[in-house]
Every structure is written in structure tokens, then in C-alpha cells.
Amino acid sequence: MKAVQPIRDMELLDKCLFIAREHDKNRKKGEVSWELLLIVGFNTSLRISDIRRFKVKDLRGKDYAEIKAQKTGKEARILINPHARRVINRLLAGRPGDEYILQSKQRDAATHKVRPITRQRAYQIINTIAKKAGIQDHIGCHTLRKTFGYHAWKQSVPPAMLMDIYNHSSYQITKRYLGIDQDDKDQVFEKIRL
């Protein structure tokens, strides 16, 4: 199975955000905000399994996203950059604090409580956006997390920091995870002027 890829091209990334905003202009009350899914995913480095568990009160008006990672059990405290914070606050304005930020219309069969969207629904949304944007790469839920890391790496975030953010044991794992390829290496050599 082919690994999901980050969105490397900034124009495609902007196009995805534009598509999400356009979708949200026409969404019905109670439907998931596609822009919110992308903004939180692209700016926090979190897995979709953690993003979907956030409630409005966890992010609205907050400087940090704090969560105990479902996969690793580790506590994460992630600064929300000012741009993402403004978008998140705008998209969560007026919503009850106990709602999931990505709330499903469906209820849990046993408890009848409202639940967050499923990983499968997040996957459908992300793939719909990617197809509309003309992205040919293999895209999935991890694309959001990988896109964060890829662009952090492109902006010269030290490899050790990315390893720590992703909780990887080696830079080789992080490099493979981010999808760093020959084109990326070539760009480094093009920029060096001695």
C-alpha cells in the first residue's frame, strides 16, 4: 500500500483551503466545517483521532491545544499560531462549549449522545477536497499531519525538533514520514551559493 503524502505545493494547499471555505459558505446548520478540519489539522501536527475529540471549549479563545494523544497516551501542548487562532475562533463563534468541533449528525447507538465525526468521514472530506484541488498524490487523514511537518521542514525547523514533535526514534523515520524526495534535495543544492 502506498503511503499518504503531504501537500507540498503551497498553491495547492491554498486551493484546498479555498475549496473548504467555499463549501462552508453553503453548508447547512450542523454540518462539519471543512475549513476547521483543515486549519486544525495543518496547524497542530495532531492525528485525526485526536483532532476529532476536541470540543469547542478546548480550542475557542485558547492559545494552546492540549490533549492526551489517543495512540501514545502522551500529553501534548501545542501553541496555536495567531492566524490559525483567529480562524478557529471565527469558525467556533456562537457554538456551545461542549460540542465537538467536528460534530457528527449521528448519535452513539448505545448512549444516544452526539459524537464526533468518524475517521472515515474525515477521510472522505479530505479526499473530496484533494480531488477538487486536482491533487494526484495518495491523500488520507495523515496528509494533514504530514503537511504540517513537511512545511516546517521546508522552513528550516531542525530535524531533532520534528522528531520530538512526531515522537519518532530517528531522523530516517521522520524523513520517510514527511515524504522528502529527490526534488526536495535538488532544491537545497539549487539554493546554496558559495
Coordinates of C-alpha atoms in Angstrom, one line a residue:
M1 CA 0.0 0.0 0.0
K2 CA 1.3 3.4 -1.0
A3 CA 1.9 5.9 1.9
V4 CA -0.2 9.0 2.1
Q5 CA 1.7 12.1 1.1
P6 CA 1.8 15.7 2.4
I7 CA 0.6 18.5 0.3
R8 CA 3.9 20.0 -0.8
D9 CA 2.8 22.8 -3.2
M10 CA 1.7 26.0 -1.4
E11 CA -0.6 26.9 -4.3
L12 CA -2.4 23.5 -3.9
L13 CA -2.6 24.0 -0.1
D14 CA -4.2 27.4 -0.6
K15 CA -6.6 25.9 -3.2
C16 CA -7.6 23.2 -0.7
L17 CA -8.4 25.9 1.9
F18 CA -10.3 27.9 -0.7
I19 CA -12.4 24.9 -1.6
A20 CA -13.1 24.2 2.1
R21 CA -14.2 27.9 2.7
E22 CA -16.5 27.7 -0.4
H23 CA -18.0 24.5 0.9
D24 CA -18.6 26.1 4.3
K25 CA -20.5 29.1 2.8
N26 CA -23.3 26.7 1.7
R27 CA -23.2 24.1 4.5
K28 CA -26.3 23.5 6.4
K29 CA -26.6 24.0 10.2
G30 CA -24.9 21.1 12.0
E31 CA -22.7 20.1 9.1
V32 CA -19.0 19.9 9.7
S33 CA -16.8 22.8 8.7
W34 CA -14.3 21.6 6.2
E35 CA -12.1 24.7 6.8
L36 CA -12.0 24.0 10.5
L37 CA -10.8 20.4 9.8
L38 CA -8.0 21.6 7.6
I39 CA -6.9 24.5 9.8
V40 CA -6.7 22.4 12.9
G41 CA -5.0 19.6 11.0
F42 CA -2.5 21.7 9.1
N43 CA -1.5 23.7 12.2
T44 CA -1.3 21.3 15.1
S45 CA 0.5 18.2 13.8
L46 CA -2.1 16.0 15.5
R47 CA -3.6 12.8 14.3
I48 CA -7.2 12.8 13.2
S49 CA -8.1 10.5 16.1
D50 CA -7.0 13.4 18.5
I51 CA -8.4 16.3 16.5
R52 CA -11.9 14.7 16.3
R53 CA -12.0 14.5 20.2
F54 CA -11.6 18.3 20.7
K55 CA -14.6 20.2 22.0
V56 CA -15.3 23.8 21.2
K57 CA -14.2 24.8 24.8
D58 CA -10.8 23.1 24.2
L59 CA -9.9 25.5 21.3
R60 CA -12.1 28.6 21.2
G61 CA -10.2 31.5 22.8
K62 CA -7.2 29.3 23.6
D63 CA -3.5 29.9 22.9
Y64 CA -2.7 26.2 23.2
A65 CA -4.4 23.0 22.1
E66 CA -3.9 20.5 25.0
I67 CA -4.7 16.8 24.6
K68 CA -3.6 13.4 25.7
A69 CA -2.8 11.6 22.5
Q70 CA -5.0 8.6 22.0
K71 CA -2.3 6.5 20.2
T72 CA 0.6 7.2 22.5
G73 CA -1.1 8.3 25.8
K74 CA 1.4 11.2 25.9
E75 CA 0.3 14.7 26.9
A76 CA 0.6 17.3 24.1
R77 CA 0.5 21.1 24.5
I78 CA 0.6 22.8 21.1
L79 CA 0.7 26.5 20.5
I80 CA -1.9 27.6 18.1
N81 CA -0.3 30.2 15.8
P82 CA -2.1 33.6 15.6
H83 CA -3.5 33.1 12.1
A84 CA -4.9 29.7 13.0
R85 CA -6.3 31.0 16.3
R86 CA -8.2 33.8 14.5
V87 CA -9.7 31.3 12.0
I88 CA -10.6 28.8 14.7
N89 CA -12.2 31.5 16.9
R90 CA -14.2 32.7 13.9
L91 CA -15.4 29.2 13.0
L92 CA -16.3 28.3 16.6
A93 CA -18.0 31.6 17.5
G94 CA -21.5 31.1 18.9
R95 CA -21.2 27.3 19.3
P96 CA -21.8 25.6 22.7
G97 CA -18.6 24.8 24.5
D98 CA -19.5 21.1 25.0
E99 CA -20.0 20.4 21.2
Y100 CA -17.3 18.5 19.4
I101 CA -15.5 20.8 16.9
L102 CA -16.2 18.2 14.2
Q103 CA -19.5 17.1 15.4
S104 CA -21.4 14.3 13.7
K105 CA -25.1 14.5 13.0
Q106 CA -25.3 10.9 14.2
R107 CA -25.6 9.7 17.8
D108 CA -24.0 6.9 19.6
A109 CA -26.3 3.8 19.3
A110 CA -25.9 2.8 22.9
T111 CA -25.8 6.1 24.7
H112 CA -27.7 8.3 22.2
K113 CA -25.1 11.0 22.8
V114 CA -23.8 13.2 20.0
R115 CA -20.4 12.0 18.8
P116 CA -17.6 13.5 16.7
I117 CA -17.3 12.6 13.1
T118 CA -15.6 9.3 12.3
R119 CA -12.1 8.9 10.9
Q120 CA -13.8 7.6 7.8
R121 CA -15.8 10.8 7.4
A122 CA -12.7 12.9 7.9
Y123 CA -11.0 10.8 5.2
Q124 CA -14.0 11.4 2.8
I125 CA -13.8 15.1 3.4
I126 CA -10.1 15.4 2.9
N127 CA -10.2 13.3 -0.3
T128 CA -13.1 15.3 -1.7
I129 CA -11.1 18.5 -1.2
A130 CA -7.9 17.0 -2.7
K131 CA -9.7 15.7 -5.8
K132 CA -11.4 19.1 -6.3
A133 CA -8.0 20.8 -6.0
G134 CA -6.5 18.4 -8.6
I135 CA -4.1 16.6 -6.2
Q136 CA -2.9 13.4 -7.8
D137 CA -0.9 12.1 -4.8
H138 CA -2.2 9.4 -2.4
I139 CA -4.1 11.5 0.2
G140 CA -5.5 10.5 3.6
C141 CA -6.1 11.6 7.1
H142 CA -2.4 11.6 7.9
T143 CA -1.9 14.1 5.0
L144 CA -2.8 16.9 7.4
R145 CA -0.2 15.9 9.9
K146 CA 2.4 15.2 7.3
T147 CA 1.8 18.6 5.6
F148 CA 2.5 20.4 8.8
G149 CA 5.8 18.6 9.2
Y150 CA 6.8 18.9 5.5
H151 CA 6.3 22.7 5.6
A152 CA 8.0 23.0 9.0
W153 CA 11.0 21.2 7.5
K154 CA 11.0 23.5 4.4
Q155 CA 11.0 26.5 6.8
S156 CA 14.2 25.1 8.4
V157 CA 12.7 23.6 11.6
P158 CA 15.6 21.4 12.9
P159 CA 15.2 17.7 12.3
A160 CA 15.5 17.0 16.1
M161 CA 12.5 19.2 16.8
L162 CA 10.4 17.4 14.2
M163 CA 11.4 14.1 15.6
D164 CA 10.3 15.3 19.0
I165 CA 7.0 16.7 17.7
Y166 CA 6.2 13.4 16.0
N167 CA 7.7 11.3 18.7
H168 CA 9.9 9.4 16.2
S169 CA 13.0 7.5 17.3
S170 CA 15.2 8.5 14.3
Y171 CA 15.5 11.2 11.7
Q172 CA 15.3 8.5 9.0
I173 CA 11.7 7.7 10.2
T174 CA 10.8 11.4 10.2
K175 CA 12.4 11.9 6.7
R176 CA 10.4 9.0 5.3
Y177 CA 7.3 10.2 7.1
L178 CA 7.5 13.6 5.6
G179 CA 8.0 12.3 2.1
I180 CA 11.3 14.2 1.5
D181 CA 12.2 13.2 -2.1
Q182 CA 14.8 13.9 -4.7
D183 CA 13.1 17.2 -5.8
D184 CA 13.4 18.5 -2.2
K185 CA 17.1 17.5 -2.1
D186 CA 17.7 19.2 -5.5
Q187 CA 16.1 22.4 -4.2
V188 CA 18.7 22.5 -1.4
F189 CA 21.6 22.3 -3.9
E190 CA 20.0 25.0 -6.1
K191 CA 19.8 27.4 -3.2
I192 CA 23.4 27.0 -2.0
R193 CA 25.7 29.7 -3.3
L194 CA 29.3 29.6 -2.2

